[in-house]
PDB file of C-alpha atoms in Angstrom:
ATOM      1  CA  MET A   1       2.536  -9.117   1.084  1.00  0.00           C
ATOM      2  CA  GLU A   2      -0.764  -8.466   2.851  1.00  0.00           C
ATOM      3  CA  PHE A   3      -1.584  -5.111   4.431  1.00  0.00           C
ATOM      4  CA  LYS A   4      -4.420  -2.690   5.137  1.00  0.00           C
ATOM      5  CA  SER A   5      -5.005   1.021   5.462  1.00  0.00           C
ATOM      6  CA  ASP A   6      -3.412   2.886   8.340  1.00  0.00           C
ATOM      7  CA  ILE A   7      -5.529   3.268  11.489  1.00  0.00           C
ATOM      8  CA  LYS A   8      -5.492   7.036  10.796  1.00  0.00           C
ATOM      9  CA  LEU A   9      -8.091   6.308   8.088  1.00  0.00           C
ATOM     10  CA  LYS A  10     -10.710   6.516  10.839  1.00  0.00           C
ATOM     11  CA  LYS A  11      -9.554   9.993  11.840  1.00  0.00           C
ATOM     12  CA  MET A  12      -9.432  11.023   8.181  1.00  0.00           C
ATOM     13  CA  TYR A  13     -13.019   9.902   7.529  1.00  0.00           C
ATOM     14  CA  PHE A  14     -14.275  11.639  10.680  1.00  0.00           C
ATOM     15  CA  LEU A  15     -12.563  14.810   9.420  1.00  0.00           C
ATOM     16  CA  TYR A  16     -14.298  14.334   6.053  1.00  0.00           C
ATOM     17  CA  SER A  17     -17.647  14.005   7.836  1.00  0.00           C
ATOM     18  CA  LEU A  18     -17.214  17.489   9.306  1.00  0.00           C
ATOM     19  CA  TRP A  19     -18.257  18.857   5.897  1.00  0.00           C
ATOM     20  CA  ALA A  20     -21.747  17.547   6.651  1.00  0.00           C
ATOM     21  CA  THR A  21     -21.953  17.815  10.429  1.00  0.00           C
ATOM     22  CA  ILE A  22     -20.760  21.412  10.886  1.00  0.00           C
ATOM     23  CA  PRO A  23     -23.312  22.943   8.464  1.00  0.00           C
ATOM     24  CA  LEU A  24     -26.025  20.758  10.012  1.00  0.00           C
ATOM     25  CA  ALA A  25     -25.065  22.004  13.498  1.00  0.00           C
ATOM     26  CA  CYS A  26     -25.171  25.612  12.247  1.00  0.00           C
ATOM     27  CA  ILE A  27     -28.617  25.018  10.742  1.00  0.00           C
ATOM     28  CA  SER A  28     -29.762  23.610  14.105  1.00  0.00           C
ATOM     29  CA  VAL A  29     -28.598  26.752  15.895  1.00  0.00           C
ATOM     30  CA  LEU A  30     -30.301  29.012  13.342  1.00  0.00           C
ATOM     31  CA  LEU A  31     -33.519  26.998  13.502  1.00  0.00           C
ATOM     32  CA  SER A  32     -33.531  27.239  17.299  1.00  0.00           C
ATOM     33  CA  PHE A  33     -34.181  30.979  16.908  1.00  0.00           C
ATOM     34  CA  ILE A  34     -37.044  30.378  14.477  1.00  0.00           C
ATOM     35  CA  HIS A  35     -38.795  27.238  15.620  1.00  0.00           C
ATOM     36  CA  VAL A  36     -38.120  24.590  18.249  1.00  0.00           C
ATOM     37  CA  ILE A  37     -39.418  21.715  16.097  1.00  0.00           C
ATOM     38  CA  GLY A  38     -36.978  22.579  13.284  1.00  0.00           C
ATOM     39  CA  MET A  39     -34.122  22.553  15.762  1.00  0.00           C
ATOM     40  CA  VAL A  40     -35.210  19.199  17.200  1.00  0.00           C
ATOM     41  CA  ILE A  41     -35.440  17.666  13.715  1.00  0.00           C
ATOM     42  CA  SER A  42     -32.021  18.933  12.622  1.00  0.00           C
ATOM     43  CA  LEU A  43     -30.418  17.868  15.933  1.00  0.00           C
ATOM     44  CA  THR A  44     -31.998  14.421  15.538  1.00  0.00           C
ATOM     45  CA  ILE A  45     -30.504  14.147  12.049  1.00  0.00           C
ATOM     46  CA  LEU A  46     -27.131  15.325  13.373  1.00  0.00           C
ATOM     47  CA  ILE A  47     -27.156  12.769  16.202  1.00  0.00           C
ATOM     48  CA  ALA A  48     -28.266   9.975  13.845  1.00  0.00           C
ATOM     49  CA  LEU A  49     -25.492  10.903  11.395  1.00  0.00           C
ATOM     50  CA  THR A  50     -22.899  10.906  14.191  1.00  0.00           C
ATOM     51  CA  ILE A  51     -24.047   7.500  15.472  1.00  0.00           C
ATOM     52  CA  PHE A  52     -24.108   6.086  11.935  1.00  0.00           C
ATOM     53  CA  LEU A  53     -20.563   7.296  11.211  1.00  0.00           C
ATOM     54  CA  SER A  54     -19.325   6.039  14.591  1.00  0.00           C
ATOM     55  CA  ILE A  55     -20.515   2.559  13.629  1.00  0.00           C
ATOM     56  CA  TRP A  56     -19.795   2.557   9.885  1.00  0.00           C
ATOM     57  CA  ILE A  57     -16.219   3.976   9.845  1.00  0.00           C
ATOM     58  CA  PRO A  58     -14.720   1.266  12.140  1.00  0.00           C
ATOM     59  CA  LYS A  59     -16.610  -1.466  10.239  1.00  0.00           C
ATOM     60  CA  PHE A  60     -15.291  -0.104   6.945  1.00  0.00           C
ATOM     61  CA  TYR A  61     -11.742  -0.022   8.317  1.00  0.00           C
ATOM     62  CA  ASP A  62     -12.039  -3.641   9.478  1.00  0.00           C
ATOM     63  CA  SER A  63     -13.256  -4.719   6.011  1.00  0.00           C
ATOM     64  CA  ILE A  64     -10.142  -3.487   4.163  1.00  0.00           C
ATOM     65  CA  ARG A  65      -7.750  -6.111   2.757  1.00  0.00           C
ATOM     66  CA  PHE A  66      -4.918  -5.335   0.339  1.00  0.00           C
ATOM     67  CA  ARG A  67      -2.354  -7.737  -1.124  1.00  0.00           C
ATOM     68  CA  VAL A  68       0.561  -7.548  -3.495  1.00  0.00           C
ATOM     69  CA  GLU A  69       0.453 -11.115  -4.812  1.00  0.00           C
ATOM     70  CA  GLU A  70       2.856 -12.956  -7.084  1.00  0.00           C
ATOM     71  CA  ASN A  71       0.971 -12.039 -10.284  1.00  0.00           C
ATOM     72  CA  HIS A  72      -1.760  -9.625  -9.147  1.00  0.00           C
ATOM     73  CA  ALA A  73      -2.522  -6.522  -7.109  1.00  0.00           C
ATOM     74  CA  TYR A  74      -5.558  -7.270  -4.926  1.00  0.00           C
ATOM     75  CA  ALA A  75      -7.977  -5.069  -2.964  1.00  0.00           C
ATOM     76  CA  LYS A  76     -11.154  -5.947  -1.072  1.00  0.00           C
ATOM     77  CA  TYR A  77     -13.227  -3.562   1.044  1.00  0.00           C
ATOM     78  CA  GLY A  78     -16.770  -2.536   1.860  1.00  0.00           C
ATOM     79  CA  VAL A  79     -19.427  -2.863   4.535  1.00  0.00           C
ATOM     80  CA  TRP A  80     -22.666  -3.323   2.583  1.00  0.00           C
ATOM     81  CA  TRP A  81     -21.379  -3.314  -0.981  1.00  0.00           C
ATOM     82  CA  ILE A  82     -18.138  -5.252  -1.032  1.00  0.00           C
ATOM     83  CA  LYS A  83     -15.693  -4.365  -3.801  1.00  0.00           C
ATOM     84  CA  GLU A  84     -13.087  -6.897  -4.800  1.00  0.00           C
ATOM     85  CA  LYS A  85     -10.499  -6.037  -7.434  1.00  0.00           C
ATOM     86  CA  ARG A  86      -7.600  -8.069  -8.791  1.00  0.00           C
ATOM     87  CA  VAL A  87      -5.335  -6.551 -11.441  1.00  0.00           C
ATOM     88  CA  PRO A  88      -2.737  -8.716 -13.230  1.00  0.00           C
ATOM     89  CA  TYR A  89       0.698  -7.106 -13.405  1.00  0.00           C
ATOM     90  CA  SER A  90       0.824  -7.854 -17.121  1.00  0.00           C
ATOM     91  CA  LEU A  91      -1.800  -5.115 -17.626  1.00  0.00           C
ATOM     92  CA  VAL A  92      -0.261  -2.466 -15.344  1.00  0.00           C
ATOM     93  CA  SER A  93       1.068   0.590 -17.161  1.00  0.00           C
ATOM     94  CA  GLN A  94       1.683   2.974 -14.266  1.00  0.00           C
ATOM     95  CA  VAL A  95       1.950   2.946 -10.465  1.00  0.00           C
ATOM     96  CA  ARG A  96       2.003   6.197  -8.519  1.00  0.00           C
ATOM     97  CA  VAL A  97       1.722   7.529  -4.996  1.00  0.00           C
ATOM     98  CA  ARG A  98      -0.798  10.323  -4.465  1.00  0.00           C
ATOM     99  CA  GLN A  99      -1.342  12.565  -1.417  1.00  0.00           C
ATOM    100  CA  GLY A 100      -3.870  15.246  -0.635  1.00  0.00           C
ATOM    101  CA  PRO A 101      -3.282  18.050   1.880  1.00  0.00           C
ATOM    102  CA  ILE A 102      -5.109  16.333   4.767  1.00  0.00           C
ATOM    103  CA  GLN A 103      -3.374  13.039   3.960  1.00  0.00           C
ATOM    104  CA  ARG A 104       0.009  14.781   3.973  1.00  0.00           C
ATOM    105  CA  ARG A 105      -0.776  16.273   7.383  1.00  0.00           C
ATOM    106  CA  LEU A 106      -1.691  12.828   8.750  1.00  0.00           C
ATOM    107  CA  GLY A 107       1.225  11.044   7.044  1.00  0.00           C
ATOM    108  CA  LEU A 108      -1.013   9.056   4.688  1.00  0.00           C
ATOM    109  CA  ALA A 109      -0.939   8.377   0.943  1.00  0.00           C
ATOM    110  CA  ASN A 110      -2.715   6.385  -1.778  1.00  0.00           C
ATOM    111  CA  VAL A 111      -1.059   4.042  -4.270  1.00  0.00           C
ATOM    112  CA  ASP A 112      -2.846   4.115  -7.637  1.00  0.00           C
ATOM    113  CA  VAL A 113      -2.393   1.235 -10.089  1.00  0.00           C
ATOM    114  CA  PHE A 114      -3.310   2.143 -13.673  1.00  0.00           C
ATOM    115  CA  THR A 115      -3.963  -0.064 -16.687  1.00  0.00           C
ATOM    116  CA  PRO A 116      -4.682   0.986 -20.266  1.00  0.00           C
ATOM    117  CA  ALA A 117      -7.485  -1.591 -20.405  1.00  0.00           C
ATOM    118  CA  THR A 118     -10.242   0.618 -18.982  1.00  0.00           C
ATOM    119  CA  GLY A 119      -9.670   3.545 -21.326  1.00  0.00           C
ATOM    120  CA  VAL A 120     -10.263   6.089 -18.540  1.00  0.00           C
ATOM    121  CA  LEU A 121      -7.884   8.208 -16.520  1.00  0.00           C
ATOM    122  CA  ARG A 122      -8.674   6.701 -13.146  1.00  0.00           C
ATOM    123  CA  PRO A 123      -6.804   3.876 -11.445  1.00  0.00           C
ATOM    124  CA  GLU A 124      -7.925   0.297 -11.830  1.00  0.00           C
ATOM    125  CA  VAL A 125      -7.185  -0.288  -8.146  1.00  0.00           C
ATOM    126  CA  THR A 126      -6.172   2.061  -5.324  1.00  0.00           C
ATOM    127  CA  PHE A 127      -4.518   1.081  -2.074  1.00  0.00           C
ATOM    128  CA  PHE A 128      -5.904   3.973  -0.024  1.00  0.00           C
ATOM    129  CA  GLN A 129      -4.937   5.712   3.219  1.00  0.00           C
ATOM    130  CA  LEU A 130      -1.648   3.871   3.711  1.00  0.00           C
ATOM    131  CA  ASN A 131       1.155   5.183   5.876  1.00  0.00           C
ATOM    132  CA  SER A 132       3.364   7.309   3.553  1.00  0.00           C
ATOM    133  CA  ILE A 133       6.396   5.052   3.984  1.00  0.00           C
ATOM    134  CA  LYS A 134       4.294   1.918   3.456  1.00  0.00           C
ATOM    135  CA  ALA A 135       2.806   3.506   0.316  1.00  0.00           C
ATOM    136  CA  GLN A 136       6.280   4.071  -1.112  1.00  0.00           C
ATOM    137  CA  ASN A 137       7.248   0.466  -0.303  1.00  0.00           C
ATOM    138  CA  VAL A 138       4.070  -0.864  -1.952  1.00  0.00           C
ATOM    139  CA  GLN A 139       4.711   1.267  -5.042  1.00  0.00           C
ATOM    140  CA  ASP A 140       8.287  -0.037  -5.264  1.00  0.00           C
ATOM    141  CA  ALA A 141       7.165  -3.663  -4.777  1.00  0.00           C
ATOM    142  CA  ILE A 142       4.586  -3.402  -7.560  1.00  0.00           C
ATOM    143  CA  ARG A 143       7.006  -1.625  -9.891  1.00  0.00           C
ATOM    144  CA  VAL A 144       9.531  -4.427  -9.386  1.00  0.00           C
ATOM    145  CA  LYS A 145       6.905  -7.077 -10.156  1.00  0.00           C
ATOM    146  CA  VAL A 146       5.648  -5.148 -13.194  1.00  0.00           C
ATOM    147  CA  GLY A 147       9.090  -4.208 -14.455  1.00  0.00           C
ATOM    148  CA  LEU A 148       8.464  -0.452 -14.402  1.00  0.00           C
ATOM    149  CA  LEU A 149      11.594   1.614 -13.851  1.00  0.00           C
ATOM    150  CA  SER A 150      12.060   5.009 -12.266  1.00  0.00           C
ATOM    151  CA  PRO A 151      13.648   7.749 -14.436  1.00  0.00           C
ATOM    152  CA  LEU A 152      17.040   7.187 -12.757  1.00  0.00           C
ATOM    153  CA  GLU A 153      16.832   3.440 -13.320  1.00  0.00           C
ATOM    154  CA  LYS A 154      15.861   4.000 -16.970  1.00  0.00           C
ATOM    155  CA  LYS A 155      18.824   6.322 -17.409  1.00  0.00           C
ATOM    156  CA  ALA A 156      21.183   3.733 -15.896  1.00  0.00           C
ATOM    157  CA  VAL A 157      19.866   1.036 -18.246  1.00  0.00           C
ATOM    158  CA  GLU A 158      20.158   3.371 -21.242  1.00  0.00           C
ATOM    159  CA  VAL A 159      23.770   4.220 -20.327  1.00  0.00           C
ATOM    160  CA  GLU A 160      24.551   0.512 -20.005  1.00  0.00           C
ATOM    161  CA  ILE A 161      22.977  -0.219 -23.407  1.00  0.00           C
ATOM    162  CA  LEU A 162      24.901   2.658 -24.971  1.00  0.00           C
ATOM    163  CA  GLU A 163      28.180   1.300 -23.595  1.00  0.00           C
ATOM    164  CA  GLU A 164      27.390  -2.135 -25.024  1.00  0.00           C
ATOM    165  CA  LEU A 165      26.555  -0.618 -28.418  1.00  0.00           C
ATOM    166  CA  LYS A 166      29.841   1.299 -28.425  1.00  0.00           C
ATOM    167  CA  LYS A 167      31.749  -1.920 -27.715  1.00  0.00           C
ATOM    168  CA  ILE A 168      29.914  -3.709 -30.533  1.00  0.00           C
ATOM    169  CA  ARG A 169      30.673  -0.818 -32.874  1.00  0.00           C
ATOM    170  CA  GLU A 170      34.397  -0.960 -32.002  1.00  0.00           C
ATOM    171  CA  ILE A 171      34.472  -4.697 -32.663  1.00  0.00           C
ATOM    172  CA  LEU A 172      32.713  -4.264 -36.010  1.00  0.00           C
ATOM    173  CA  GLU A 173      35.017  -1.413 -37.062  1.00  0.00           C
ATOM    174  CA  ARG A 174      38.108  -3.546 -36.367  1.00  0.00           C
ATOM    175  CA  ARG A 175      36.926  -6.184 -38.833  1.00  0.00           C
TER     176      ARG A 175
END
């Protein structure tokens, strides 16, 4: 199953860039009262940053490739520095969907795939900025391939095992 981030990733990254552009715009306004050259410099930086982001964000979006393969989870993305990650399901210990407040508002989510191999508490691979429903489907698909069960599924298996053990016990007690 091949997929990529939701198109709303572009909107999300432009929203993230406001953390830099709004303070820079405020500095430009303040500098305009002090010195014209300072205002021109800060406005030039602001315009350059806006142009850069307008070019880079779509290119980054176009570079994203995710796949849930037969034996691996695969991610490739990047404009200048391309990252390519392939994680075998035999190493996967946990798969979880994560959402931040802006992501929730836009209907996006990340799917984090963890392995114990790295020894750190960050995911080995992340399928980022997916549609929330798609993220849940990807999580379920990987869990099926890995063999990870949800708490309800674990409970159902445990109940089934317990029933089998009770039957075995009855048979052994009759002998």
